[in-house]
Structures are given as C-alpha cells and as structure tokens.
N, C-alpha and C. Protein backbone atom coordinates (compact mmCIF):
# COMPACT_ATOMS: atom_id res chain seq x y z
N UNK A 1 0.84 -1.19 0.00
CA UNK A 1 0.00 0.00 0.00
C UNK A 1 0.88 1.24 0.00
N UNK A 2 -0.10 2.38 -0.27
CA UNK A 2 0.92 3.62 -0.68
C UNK A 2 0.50 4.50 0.78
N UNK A 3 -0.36 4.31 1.03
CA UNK A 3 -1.10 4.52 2.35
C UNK A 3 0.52 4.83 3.96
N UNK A 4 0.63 6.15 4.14
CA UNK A 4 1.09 5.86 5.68
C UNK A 4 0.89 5.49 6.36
N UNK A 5 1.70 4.72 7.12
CA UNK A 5 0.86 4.03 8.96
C UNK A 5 2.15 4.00 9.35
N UNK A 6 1.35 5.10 10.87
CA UNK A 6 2.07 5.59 11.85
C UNK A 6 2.28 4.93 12.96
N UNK A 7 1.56 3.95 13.09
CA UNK A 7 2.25 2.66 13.81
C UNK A 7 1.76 3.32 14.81
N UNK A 8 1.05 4.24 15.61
CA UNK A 8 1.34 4.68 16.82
C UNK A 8 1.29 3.85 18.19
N UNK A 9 0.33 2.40 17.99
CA UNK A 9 0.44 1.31 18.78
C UNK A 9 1.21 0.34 18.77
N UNK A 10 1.65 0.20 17.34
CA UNK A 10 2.62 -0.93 16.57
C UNK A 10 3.42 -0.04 15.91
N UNK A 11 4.39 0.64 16.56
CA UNK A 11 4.59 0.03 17.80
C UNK A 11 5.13 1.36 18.85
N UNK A 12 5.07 2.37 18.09
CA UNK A 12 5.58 3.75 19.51
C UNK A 12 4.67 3.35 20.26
N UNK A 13 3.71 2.77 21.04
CA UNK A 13 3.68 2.78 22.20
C UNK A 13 4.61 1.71 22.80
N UNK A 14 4.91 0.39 22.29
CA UNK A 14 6.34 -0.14 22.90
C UNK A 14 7.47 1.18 23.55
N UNK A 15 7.74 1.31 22.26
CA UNK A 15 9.17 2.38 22.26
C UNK A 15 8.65 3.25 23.27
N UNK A 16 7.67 4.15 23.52
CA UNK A 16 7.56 5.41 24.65
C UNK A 16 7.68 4.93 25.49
N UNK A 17 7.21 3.24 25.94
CA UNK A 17 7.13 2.55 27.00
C UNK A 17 8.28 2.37 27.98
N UNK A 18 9.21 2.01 26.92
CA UNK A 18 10.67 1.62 27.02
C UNK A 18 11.27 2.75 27.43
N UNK A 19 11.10 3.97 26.48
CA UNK A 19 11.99 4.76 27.44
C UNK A 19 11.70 5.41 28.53
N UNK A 20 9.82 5.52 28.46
CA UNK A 20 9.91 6.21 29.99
C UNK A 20 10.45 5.53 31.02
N UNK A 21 10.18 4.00 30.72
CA UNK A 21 10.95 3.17 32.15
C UNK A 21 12.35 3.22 32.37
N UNK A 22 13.25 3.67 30.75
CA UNK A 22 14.67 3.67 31.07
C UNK A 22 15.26 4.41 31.70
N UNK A 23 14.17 5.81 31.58
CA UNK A 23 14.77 7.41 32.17
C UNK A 23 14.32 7.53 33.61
N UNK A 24 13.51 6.51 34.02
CA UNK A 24 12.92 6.17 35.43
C UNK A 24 14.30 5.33 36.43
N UNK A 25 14.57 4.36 35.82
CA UNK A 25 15.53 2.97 35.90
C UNK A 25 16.93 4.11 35.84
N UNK A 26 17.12 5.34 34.90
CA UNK A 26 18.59 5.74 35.03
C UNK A 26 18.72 6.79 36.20
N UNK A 27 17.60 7.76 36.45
CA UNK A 27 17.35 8.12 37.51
C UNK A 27 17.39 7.60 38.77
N UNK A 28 17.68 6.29 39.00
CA UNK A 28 17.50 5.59 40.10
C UNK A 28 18.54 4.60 39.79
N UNK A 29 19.38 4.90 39.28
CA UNK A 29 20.64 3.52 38.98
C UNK A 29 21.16 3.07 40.20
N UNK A 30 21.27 4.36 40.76
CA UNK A 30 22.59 3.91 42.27
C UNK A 30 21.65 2.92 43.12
N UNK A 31 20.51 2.57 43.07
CA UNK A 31 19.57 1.77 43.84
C UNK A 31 19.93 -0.23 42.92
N UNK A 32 19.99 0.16 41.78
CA UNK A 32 20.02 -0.85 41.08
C UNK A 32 20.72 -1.86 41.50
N UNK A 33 20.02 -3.61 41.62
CA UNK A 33 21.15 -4.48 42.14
C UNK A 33 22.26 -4.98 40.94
N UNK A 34 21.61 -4.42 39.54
CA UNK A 34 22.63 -5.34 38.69
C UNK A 34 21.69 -4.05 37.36
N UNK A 35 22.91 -4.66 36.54
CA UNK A 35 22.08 -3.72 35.03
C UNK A 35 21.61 -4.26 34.05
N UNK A 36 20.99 -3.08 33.39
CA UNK A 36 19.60 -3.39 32.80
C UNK A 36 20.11 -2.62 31.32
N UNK A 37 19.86 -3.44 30.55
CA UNK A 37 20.51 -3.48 29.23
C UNK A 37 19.35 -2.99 28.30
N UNK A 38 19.63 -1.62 27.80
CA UNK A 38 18.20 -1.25 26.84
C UNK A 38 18.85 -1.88 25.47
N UNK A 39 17.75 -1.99 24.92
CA UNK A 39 17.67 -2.57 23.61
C UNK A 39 16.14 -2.52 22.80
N UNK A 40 16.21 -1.84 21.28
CA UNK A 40 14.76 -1.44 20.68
C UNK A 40 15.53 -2.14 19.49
N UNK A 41 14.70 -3.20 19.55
CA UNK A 41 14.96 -3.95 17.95
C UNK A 41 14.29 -3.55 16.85
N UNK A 42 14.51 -3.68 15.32
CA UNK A 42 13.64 -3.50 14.29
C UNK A 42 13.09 -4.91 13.49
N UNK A 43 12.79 -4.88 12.37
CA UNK A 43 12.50 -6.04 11.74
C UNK A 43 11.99 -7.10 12.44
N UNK A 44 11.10 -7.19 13.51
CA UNK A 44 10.09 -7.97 13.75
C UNK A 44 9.34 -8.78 13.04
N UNK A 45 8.70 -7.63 11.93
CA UNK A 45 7.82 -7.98 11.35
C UNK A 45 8.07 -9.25 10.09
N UNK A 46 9.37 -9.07 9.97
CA UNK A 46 10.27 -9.87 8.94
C UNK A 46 11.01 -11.12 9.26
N UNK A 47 10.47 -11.46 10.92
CA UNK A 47 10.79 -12.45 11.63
C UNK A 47 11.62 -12.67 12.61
N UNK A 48 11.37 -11.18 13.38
CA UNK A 48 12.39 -11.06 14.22
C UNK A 48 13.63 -10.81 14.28
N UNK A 49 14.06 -10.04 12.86
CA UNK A 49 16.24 -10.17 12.82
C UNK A 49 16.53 -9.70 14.04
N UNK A 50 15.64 -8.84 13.95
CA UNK A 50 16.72 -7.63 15.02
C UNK A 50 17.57 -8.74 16.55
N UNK A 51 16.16 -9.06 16.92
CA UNK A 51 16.51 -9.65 18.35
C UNK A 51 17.26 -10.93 17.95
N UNK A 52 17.35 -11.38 17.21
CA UNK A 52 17.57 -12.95 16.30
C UNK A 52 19.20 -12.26 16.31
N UNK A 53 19.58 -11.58 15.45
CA UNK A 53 20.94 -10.74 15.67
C UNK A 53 21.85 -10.39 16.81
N UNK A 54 20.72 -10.30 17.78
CA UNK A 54 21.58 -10.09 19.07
C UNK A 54 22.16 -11.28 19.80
N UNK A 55 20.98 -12.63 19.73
CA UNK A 55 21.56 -13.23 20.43
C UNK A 55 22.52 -13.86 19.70
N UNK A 56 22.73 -13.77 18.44
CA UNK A 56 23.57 -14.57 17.63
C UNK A 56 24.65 -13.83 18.05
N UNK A 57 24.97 -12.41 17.97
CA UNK A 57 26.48 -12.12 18.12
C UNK A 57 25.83 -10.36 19.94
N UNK A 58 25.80 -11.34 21.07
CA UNK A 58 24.93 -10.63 22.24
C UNK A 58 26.45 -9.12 22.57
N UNK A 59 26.07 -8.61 23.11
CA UNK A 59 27.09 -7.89 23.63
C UNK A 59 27.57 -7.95 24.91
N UNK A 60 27.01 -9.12 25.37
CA UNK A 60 27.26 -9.67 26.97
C UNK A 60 27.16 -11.06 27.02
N UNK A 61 27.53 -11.56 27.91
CA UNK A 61 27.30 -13.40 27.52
C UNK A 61 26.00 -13.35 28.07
N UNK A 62 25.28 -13.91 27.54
CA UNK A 62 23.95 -14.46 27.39
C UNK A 62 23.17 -14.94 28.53
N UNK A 63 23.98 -15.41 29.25
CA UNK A 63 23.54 -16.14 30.77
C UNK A 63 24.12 -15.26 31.67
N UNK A 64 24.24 -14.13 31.36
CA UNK A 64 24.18 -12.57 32.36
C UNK A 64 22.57 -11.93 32.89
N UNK A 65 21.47 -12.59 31.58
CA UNK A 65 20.52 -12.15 31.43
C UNK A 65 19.51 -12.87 32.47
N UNK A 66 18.68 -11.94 32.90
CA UNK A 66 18.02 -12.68 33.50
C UNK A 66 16.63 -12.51 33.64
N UNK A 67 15.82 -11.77 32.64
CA UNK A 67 14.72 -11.42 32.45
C UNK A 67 14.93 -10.67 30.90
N UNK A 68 14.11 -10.93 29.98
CA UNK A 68 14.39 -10.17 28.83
C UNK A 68 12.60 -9.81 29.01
N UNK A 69 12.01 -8.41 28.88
CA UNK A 69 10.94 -7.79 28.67
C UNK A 69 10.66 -7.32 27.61
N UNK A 70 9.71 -7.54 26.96
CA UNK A 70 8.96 -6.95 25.26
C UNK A 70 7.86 -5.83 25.59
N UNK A 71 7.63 -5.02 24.82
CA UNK A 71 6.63 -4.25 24.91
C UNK A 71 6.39 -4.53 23.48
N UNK A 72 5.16 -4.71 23.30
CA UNK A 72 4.52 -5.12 21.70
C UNK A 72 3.39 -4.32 21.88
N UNK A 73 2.78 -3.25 21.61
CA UNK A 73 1.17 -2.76 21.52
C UNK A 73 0.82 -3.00 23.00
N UNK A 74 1.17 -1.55 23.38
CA UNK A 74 0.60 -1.41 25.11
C UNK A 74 -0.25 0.07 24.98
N UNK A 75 -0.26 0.62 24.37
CA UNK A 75 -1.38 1.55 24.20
C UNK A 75 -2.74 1.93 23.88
N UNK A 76 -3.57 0.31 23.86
CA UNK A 76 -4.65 0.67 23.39
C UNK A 76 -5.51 -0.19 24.78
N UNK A 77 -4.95 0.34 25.62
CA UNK A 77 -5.29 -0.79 26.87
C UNK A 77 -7.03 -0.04 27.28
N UNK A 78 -8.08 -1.43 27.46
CA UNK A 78 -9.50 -0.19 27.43
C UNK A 78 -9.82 -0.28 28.30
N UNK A 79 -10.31 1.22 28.44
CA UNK A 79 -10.52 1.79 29.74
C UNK A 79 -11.15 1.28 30.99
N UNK A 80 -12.27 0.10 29.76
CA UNK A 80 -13.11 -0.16 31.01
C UNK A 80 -12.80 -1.57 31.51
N UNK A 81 -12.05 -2.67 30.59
CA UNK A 81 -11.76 -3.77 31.18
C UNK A 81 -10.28 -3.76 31.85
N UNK A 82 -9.95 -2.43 31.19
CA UNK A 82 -8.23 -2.75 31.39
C UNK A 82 -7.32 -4.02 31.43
N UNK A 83 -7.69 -4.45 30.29
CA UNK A 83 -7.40 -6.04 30.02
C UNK A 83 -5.90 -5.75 29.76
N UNK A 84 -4.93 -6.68 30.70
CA UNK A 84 -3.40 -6.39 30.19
C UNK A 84 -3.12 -8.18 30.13
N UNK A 85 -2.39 -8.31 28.84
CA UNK A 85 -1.64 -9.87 28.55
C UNK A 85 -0.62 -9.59 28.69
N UNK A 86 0.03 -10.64 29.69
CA UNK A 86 1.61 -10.49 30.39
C UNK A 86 1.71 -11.94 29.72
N UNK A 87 2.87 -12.34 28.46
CA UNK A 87 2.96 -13.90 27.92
C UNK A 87 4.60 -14.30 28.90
N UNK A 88 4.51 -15.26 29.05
CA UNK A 88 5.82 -15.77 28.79
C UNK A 88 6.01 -16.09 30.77
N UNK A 89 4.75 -16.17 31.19
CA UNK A 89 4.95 -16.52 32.68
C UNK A 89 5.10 -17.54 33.34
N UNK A 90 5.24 -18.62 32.08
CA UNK A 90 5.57 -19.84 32.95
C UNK A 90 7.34 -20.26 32.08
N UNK A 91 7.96 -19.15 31.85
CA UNK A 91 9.31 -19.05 31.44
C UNK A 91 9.84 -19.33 32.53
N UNK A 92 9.77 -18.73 33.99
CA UNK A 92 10.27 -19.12 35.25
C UNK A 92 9.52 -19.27 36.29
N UNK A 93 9.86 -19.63 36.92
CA UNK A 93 9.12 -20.04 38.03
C UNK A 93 8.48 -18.46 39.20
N UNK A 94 9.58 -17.75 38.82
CA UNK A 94 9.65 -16.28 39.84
C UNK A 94 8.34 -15.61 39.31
N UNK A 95 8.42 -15.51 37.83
CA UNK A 95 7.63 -14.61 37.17
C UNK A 95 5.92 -14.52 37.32
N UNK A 96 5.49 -15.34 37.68
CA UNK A 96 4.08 -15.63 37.78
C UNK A 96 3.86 -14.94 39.48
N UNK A 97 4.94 -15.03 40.58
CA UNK A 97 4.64 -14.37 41.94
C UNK A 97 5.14 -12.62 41.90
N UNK A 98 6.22 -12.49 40.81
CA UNK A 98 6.32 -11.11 40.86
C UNK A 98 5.09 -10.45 40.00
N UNK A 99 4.54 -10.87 38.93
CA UNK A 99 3.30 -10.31 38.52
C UNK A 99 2.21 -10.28 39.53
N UNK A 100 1.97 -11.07 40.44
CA UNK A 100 0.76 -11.21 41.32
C UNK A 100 1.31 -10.53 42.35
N UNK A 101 2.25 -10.08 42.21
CA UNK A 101 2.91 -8.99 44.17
C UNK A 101 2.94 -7.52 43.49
N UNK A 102 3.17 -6.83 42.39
CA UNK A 102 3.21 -6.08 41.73
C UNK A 102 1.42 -5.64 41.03
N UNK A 103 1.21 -6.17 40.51
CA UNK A 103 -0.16 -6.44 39.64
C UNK A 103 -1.74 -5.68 41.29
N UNK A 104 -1.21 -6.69 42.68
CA UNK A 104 -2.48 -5.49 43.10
C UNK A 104 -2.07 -4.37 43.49
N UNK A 105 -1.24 -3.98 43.11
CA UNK A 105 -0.86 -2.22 42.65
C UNK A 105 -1.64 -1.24 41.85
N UNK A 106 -1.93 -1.81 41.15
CA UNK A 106 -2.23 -1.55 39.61
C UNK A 106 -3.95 -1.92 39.28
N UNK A 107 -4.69 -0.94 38.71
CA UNK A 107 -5.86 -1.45 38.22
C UNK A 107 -5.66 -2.13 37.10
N UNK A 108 -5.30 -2.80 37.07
CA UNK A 108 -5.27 -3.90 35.72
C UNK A 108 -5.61 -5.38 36.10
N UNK A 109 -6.49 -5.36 34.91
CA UNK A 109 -6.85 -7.19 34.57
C UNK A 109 -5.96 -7.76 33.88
N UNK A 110 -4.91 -8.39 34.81
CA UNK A 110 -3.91 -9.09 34.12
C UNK A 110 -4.30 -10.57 33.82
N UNK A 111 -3.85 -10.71 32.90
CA UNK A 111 -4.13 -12.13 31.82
C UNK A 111 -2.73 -12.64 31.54
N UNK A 112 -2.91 -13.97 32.69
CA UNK A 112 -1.40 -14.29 31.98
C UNK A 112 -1.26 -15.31 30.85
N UNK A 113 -0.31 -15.79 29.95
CA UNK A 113 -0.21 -16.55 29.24
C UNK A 113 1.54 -16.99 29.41
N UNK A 114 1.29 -19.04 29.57
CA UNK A 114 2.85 -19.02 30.26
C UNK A 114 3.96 -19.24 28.54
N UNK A 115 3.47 -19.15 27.78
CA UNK A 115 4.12 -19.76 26.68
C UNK A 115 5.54 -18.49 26.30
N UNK A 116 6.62 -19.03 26.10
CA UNK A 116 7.58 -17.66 25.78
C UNK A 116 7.72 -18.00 24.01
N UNK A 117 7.18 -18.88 23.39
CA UNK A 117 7.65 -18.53 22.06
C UNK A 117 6.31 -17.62 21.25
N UNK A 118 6.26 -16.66 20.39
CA UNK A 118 5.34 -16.00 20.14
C UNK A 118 5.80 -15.12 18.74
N UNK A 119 5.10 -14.77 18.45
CA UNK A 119 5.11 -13.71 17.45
C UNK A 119 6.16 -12.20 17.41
N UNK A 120 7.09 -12.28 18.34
CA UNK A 120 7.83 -11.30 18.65
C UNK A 120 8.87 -11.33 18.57
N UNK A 121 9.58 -10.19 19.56
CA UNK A 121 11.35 -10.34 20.15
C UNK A 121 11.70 -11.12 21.08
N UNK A 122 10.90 -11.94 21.70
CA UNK A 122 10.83 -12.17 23.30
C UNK A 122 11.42 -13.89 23.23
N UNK A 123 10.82 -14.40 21.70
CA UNK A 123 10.74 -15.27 21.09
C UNK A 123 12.37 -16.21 21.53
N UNK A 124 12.96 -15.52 20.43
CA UNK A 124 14.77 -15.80 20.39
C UNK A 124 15.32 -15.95 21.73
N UNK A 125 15.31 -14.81 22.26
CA UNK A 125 15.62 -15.33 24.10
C UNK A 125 14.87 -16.66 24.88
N UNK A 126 13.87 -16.62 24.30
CA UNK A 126 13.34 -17.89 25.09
C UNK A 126 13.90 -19.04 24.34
N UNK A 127 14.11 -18.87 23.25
CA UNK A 127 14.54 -20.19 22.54
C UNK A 127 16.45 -20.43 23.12
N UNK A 128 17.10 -18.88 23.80
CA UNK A 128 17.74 -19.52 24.47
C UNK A 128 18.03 -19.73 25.97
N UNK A 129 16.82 -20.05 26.20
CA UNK A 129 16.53 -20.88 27.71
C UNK A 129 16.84 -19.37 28.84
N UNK A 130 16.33 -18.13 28.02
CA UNK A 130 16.10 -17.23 29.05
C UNK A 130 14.81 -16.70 29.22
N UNK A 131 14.47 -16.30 30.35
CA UNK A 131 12.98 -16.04 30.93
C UNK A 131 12.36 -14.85 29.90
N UNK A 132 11.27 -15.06 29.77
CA UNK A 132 10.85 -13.50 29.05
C UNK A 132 8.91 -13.32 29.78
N UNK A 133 8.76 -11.98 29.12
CA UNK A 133 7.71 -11.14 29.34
C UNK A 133 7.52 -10.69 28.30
N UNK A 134 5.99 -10.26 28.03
CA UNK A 134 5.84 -9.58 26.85
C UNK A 134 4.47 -9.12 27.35
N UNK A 135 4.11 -7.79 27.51
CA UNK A 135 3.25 -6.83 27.94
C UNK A 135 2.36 -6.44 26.22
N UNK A 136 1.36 -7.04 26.41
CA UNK A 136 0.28 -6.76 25.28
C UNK A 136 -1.26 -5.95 25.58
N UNK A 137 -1.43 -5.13 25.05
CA UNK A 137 -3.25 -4.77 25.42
C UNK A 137 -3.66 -5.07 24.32
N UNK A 138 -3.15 -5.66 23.25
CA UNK A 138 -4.54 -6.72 22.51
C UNK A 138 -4.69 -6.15 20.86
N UNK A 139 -4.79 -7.30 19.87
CA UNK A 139 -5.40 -6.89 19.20
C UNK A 139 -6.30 -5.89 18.51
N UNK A 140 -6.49 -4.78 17.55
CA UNK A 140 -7.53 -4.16 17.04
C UNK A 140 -7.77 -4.31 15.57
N UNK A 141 -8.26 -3.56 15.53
CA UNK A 141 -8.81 -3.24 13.76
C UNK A 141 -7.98 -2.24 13.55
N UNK A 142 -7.14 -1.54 14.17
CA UNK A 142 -6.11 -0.32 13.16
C UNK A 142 -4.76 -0.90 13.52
N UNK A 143 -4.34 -2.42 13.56
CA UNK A 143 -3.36 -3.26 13.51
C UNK A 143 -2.82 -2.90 12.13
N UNK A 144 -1.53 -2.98 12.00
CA UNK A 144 -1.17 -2.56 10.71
C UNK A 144 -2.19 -1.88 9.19
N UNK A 145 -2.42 -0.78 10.21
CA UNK A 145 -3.09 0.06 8.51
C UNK A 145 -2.79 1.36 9.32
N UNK A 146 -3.35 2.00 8.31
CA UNK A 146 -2.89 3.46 8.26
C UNK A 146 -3.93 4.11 9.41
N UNK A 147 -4.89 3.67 10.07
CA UNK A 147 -6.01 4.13 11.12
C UNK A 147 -5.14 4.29 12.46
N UNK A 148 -3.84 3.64 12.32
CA UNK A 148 -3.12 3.70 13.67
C UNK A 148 -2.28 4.61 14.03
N UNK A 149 -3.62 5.62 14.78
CA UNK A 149 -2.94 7.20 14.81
C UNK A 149 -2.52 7.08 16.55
N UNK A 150 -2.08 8.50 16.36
CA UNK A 150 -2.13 8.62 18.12
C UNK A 150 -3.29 8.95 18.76
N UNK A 151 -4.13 9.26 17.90
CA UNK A 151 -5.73 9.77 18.58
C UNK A 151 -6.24 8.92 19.01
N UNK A 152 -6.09 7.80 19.01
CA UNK A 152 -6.59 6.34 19.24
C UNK A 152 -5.55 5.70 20.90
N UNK A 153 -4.79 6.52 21.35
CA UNK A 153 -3.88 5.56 22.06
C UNK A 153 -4.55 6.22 23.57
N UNK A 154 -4.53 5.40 24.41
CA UNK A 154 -4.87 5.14 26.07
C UNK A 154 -3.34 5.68 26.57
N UNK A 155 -3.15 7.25 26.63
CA UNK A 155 -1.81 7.78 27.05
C UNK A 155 -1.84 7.32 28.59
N UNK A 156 -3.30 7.40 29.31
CA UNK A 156 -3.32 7.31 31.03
C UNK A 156 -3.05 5.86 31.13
N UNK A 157 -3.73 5.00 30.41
CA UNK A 157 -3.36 3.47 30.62
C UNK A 157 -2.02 2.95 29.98
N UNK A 158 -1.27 3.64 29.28
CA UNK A 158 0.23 3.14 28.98
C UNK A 158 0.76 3.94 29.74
N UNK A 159 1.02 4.69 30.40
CA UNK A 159 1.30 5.03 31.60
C UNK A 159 1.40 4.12 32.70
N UNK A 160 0.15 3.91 32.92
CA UNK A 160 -0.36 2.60 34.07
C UNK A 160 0.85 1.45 33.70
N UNK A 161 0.44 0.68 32.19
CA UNK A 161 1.10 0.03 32.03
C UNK A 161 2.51 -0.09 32.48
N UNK A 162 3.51 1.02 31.85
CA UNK A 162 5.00 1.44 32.39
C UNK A 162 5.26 1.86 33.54
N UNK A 163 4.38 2.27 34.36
CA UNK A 163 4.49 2.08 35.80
C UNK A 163 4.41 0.45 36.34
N UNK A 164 3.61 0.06 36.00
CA UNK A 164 3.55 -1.35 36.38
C UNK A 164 5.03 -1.83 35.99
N UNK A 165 5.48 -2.17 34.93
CA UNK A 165 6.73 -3.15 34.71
C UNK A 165 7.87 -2.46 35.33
N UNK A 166 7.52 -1.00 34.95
CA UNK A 166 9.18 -0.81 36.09
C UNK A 166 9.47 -1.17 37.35
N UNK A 167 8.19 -1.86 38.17
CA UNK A 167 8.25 -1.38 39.54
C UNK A 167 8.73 -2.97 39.29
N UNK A 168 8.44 -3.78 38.39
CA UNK A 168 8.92 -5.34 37.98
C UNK A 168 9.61 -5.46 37.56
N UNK A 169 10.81 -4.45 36.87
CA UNK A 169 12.40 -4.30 36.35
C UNK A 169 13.04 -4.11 37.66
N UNK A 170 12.14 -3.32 38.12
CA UNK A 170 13.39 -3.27 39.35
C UNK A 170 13.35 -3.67 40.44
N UNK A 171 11.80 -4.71 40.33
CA UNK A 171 12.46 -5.85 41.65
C UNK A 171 13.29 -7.15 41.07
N UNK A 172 13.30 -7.30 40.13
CA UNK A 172 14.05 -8.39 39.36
C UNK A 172 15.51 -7.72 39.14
C-alpha cells in the first residue's frame, strides 16, 4: 500500500514505554542491584532479525541475562476492562509471583499466558533458555493500517502500564 501508517500502537507505544521506564531505571541507577541493558529492535515484522541478531552475536554473555521484557502494543489498553496480557509466565518459576505482588498495585486485569515462544522479540531469548515477558493490550482493527494514529492511544493506561513493569524491572 501507498497509504502511511504511523504505527502509533505498533509500535511507539512499545518504544515510549521503554523509554519512559529507562529514564525512570537511570534516575535511580545507584539503587540498582545489577544492570539493565536497553535494547529497541527492528524487523520484527520480517521475523524477528533484530533480536535474532543479538543473540547470535549478544554484547554480553547471554547467561548474564536474567529477564528479557517486550513491549509489543501497550497503548490501546481499554478503559473499562483494562485487560493487560503479560505472555511468557511460565518461562520461570519467579515470574508468575512477581506479577501477582506487583499487579495489586495496579488497576489492571492481568491475563497471563505461560508460553515464551510467540510472534515477537521475546521469542529468540526464550529459545535460548532465558525467561521473558511480553506486555500486550490486545489486538484491534487499526493493527497494521494506516487508522493507527495517536488519537486512538490510552496515554493514562500506557502510563499505568510502564508504571507497572518498572516497579517489575526493578524488583528483578
């Protein structure tokens, strides 16, 4: 199509996600028990290179890692169910009690799903036997087309959202 799409859910709300938590997380480093490695992959859509790339040639050994987090489409979270899909929770054993100690914080209907291989970045890390997360509010109809403006995005509930995982970056 000749059509623009601004992706504003797919995927800047990942990316805003990411960095408000990074500029949260760098503000607060000296608290930190260990570090937290940003990383915004591309080519997803093409099967993942980006993250597929990293672990092939990582910039840290691999088993340094100990939680890898995705943000995939966290901005269209609705208002009234506040339905949030957290995948990849039966990757470890920890992950399913830090979502439920964190989570009644938060007005959110969390939905977990334990599977870590998926349609994403989160994918490749799990395939090498490291834990993952992947923060979703779901499916729509302005999924890849040009309807996916910012007028459409839940700024107070991706908010919510990135409050929620940081407070889960940085108990992990």
């Amino acid at each position: 199509t000749i059509a623009v799409h601004n992706g504003a859910d797919d995927n800047a709300s990942g990316v805003a996600g990411i960095l408000e938590i990074m500029e949260k997380l760098t503000a607060n480093r000296e608290n930190l028990k260990r570090s937290v490695l940003f990383i915004a992959f591309g080519a997803e859509e093409m099967g993942t290179l980006g993250s597929k790339y990293f672990i092939s040639n990582p910039l840290i050994d691999l088993k340094q890692i100990k939680l890898m987090v995705n943000f995939d489409m966290i901005g269209m979270l609705d208002s009234e169910s506040k339905a949030l899909t957290v995948m990849g929770t039966g990757t470890s054993v920890e992950i399913p009690g830090i979502i439920k100690q964190y989570a009644e914080n938060y007005d959110l209907a969390i939905s977990e799903s334990p599977e870590g291989f998926g349609p994403s970045d989160h994918a490749p890390f799990y395939a090498e036997n490291i834990p993952v997360t992947m923060f979703f509010t779901g499916a729509h109809d302005y999924y890849h087309t040009p309807e996916d403006d910012v007028e459409r995005i839940n700024f107070k509930g991706e908010k919510l959202i990135a409050e929620f995982v940081y407070d889960i970056i940085y108990n992990v």
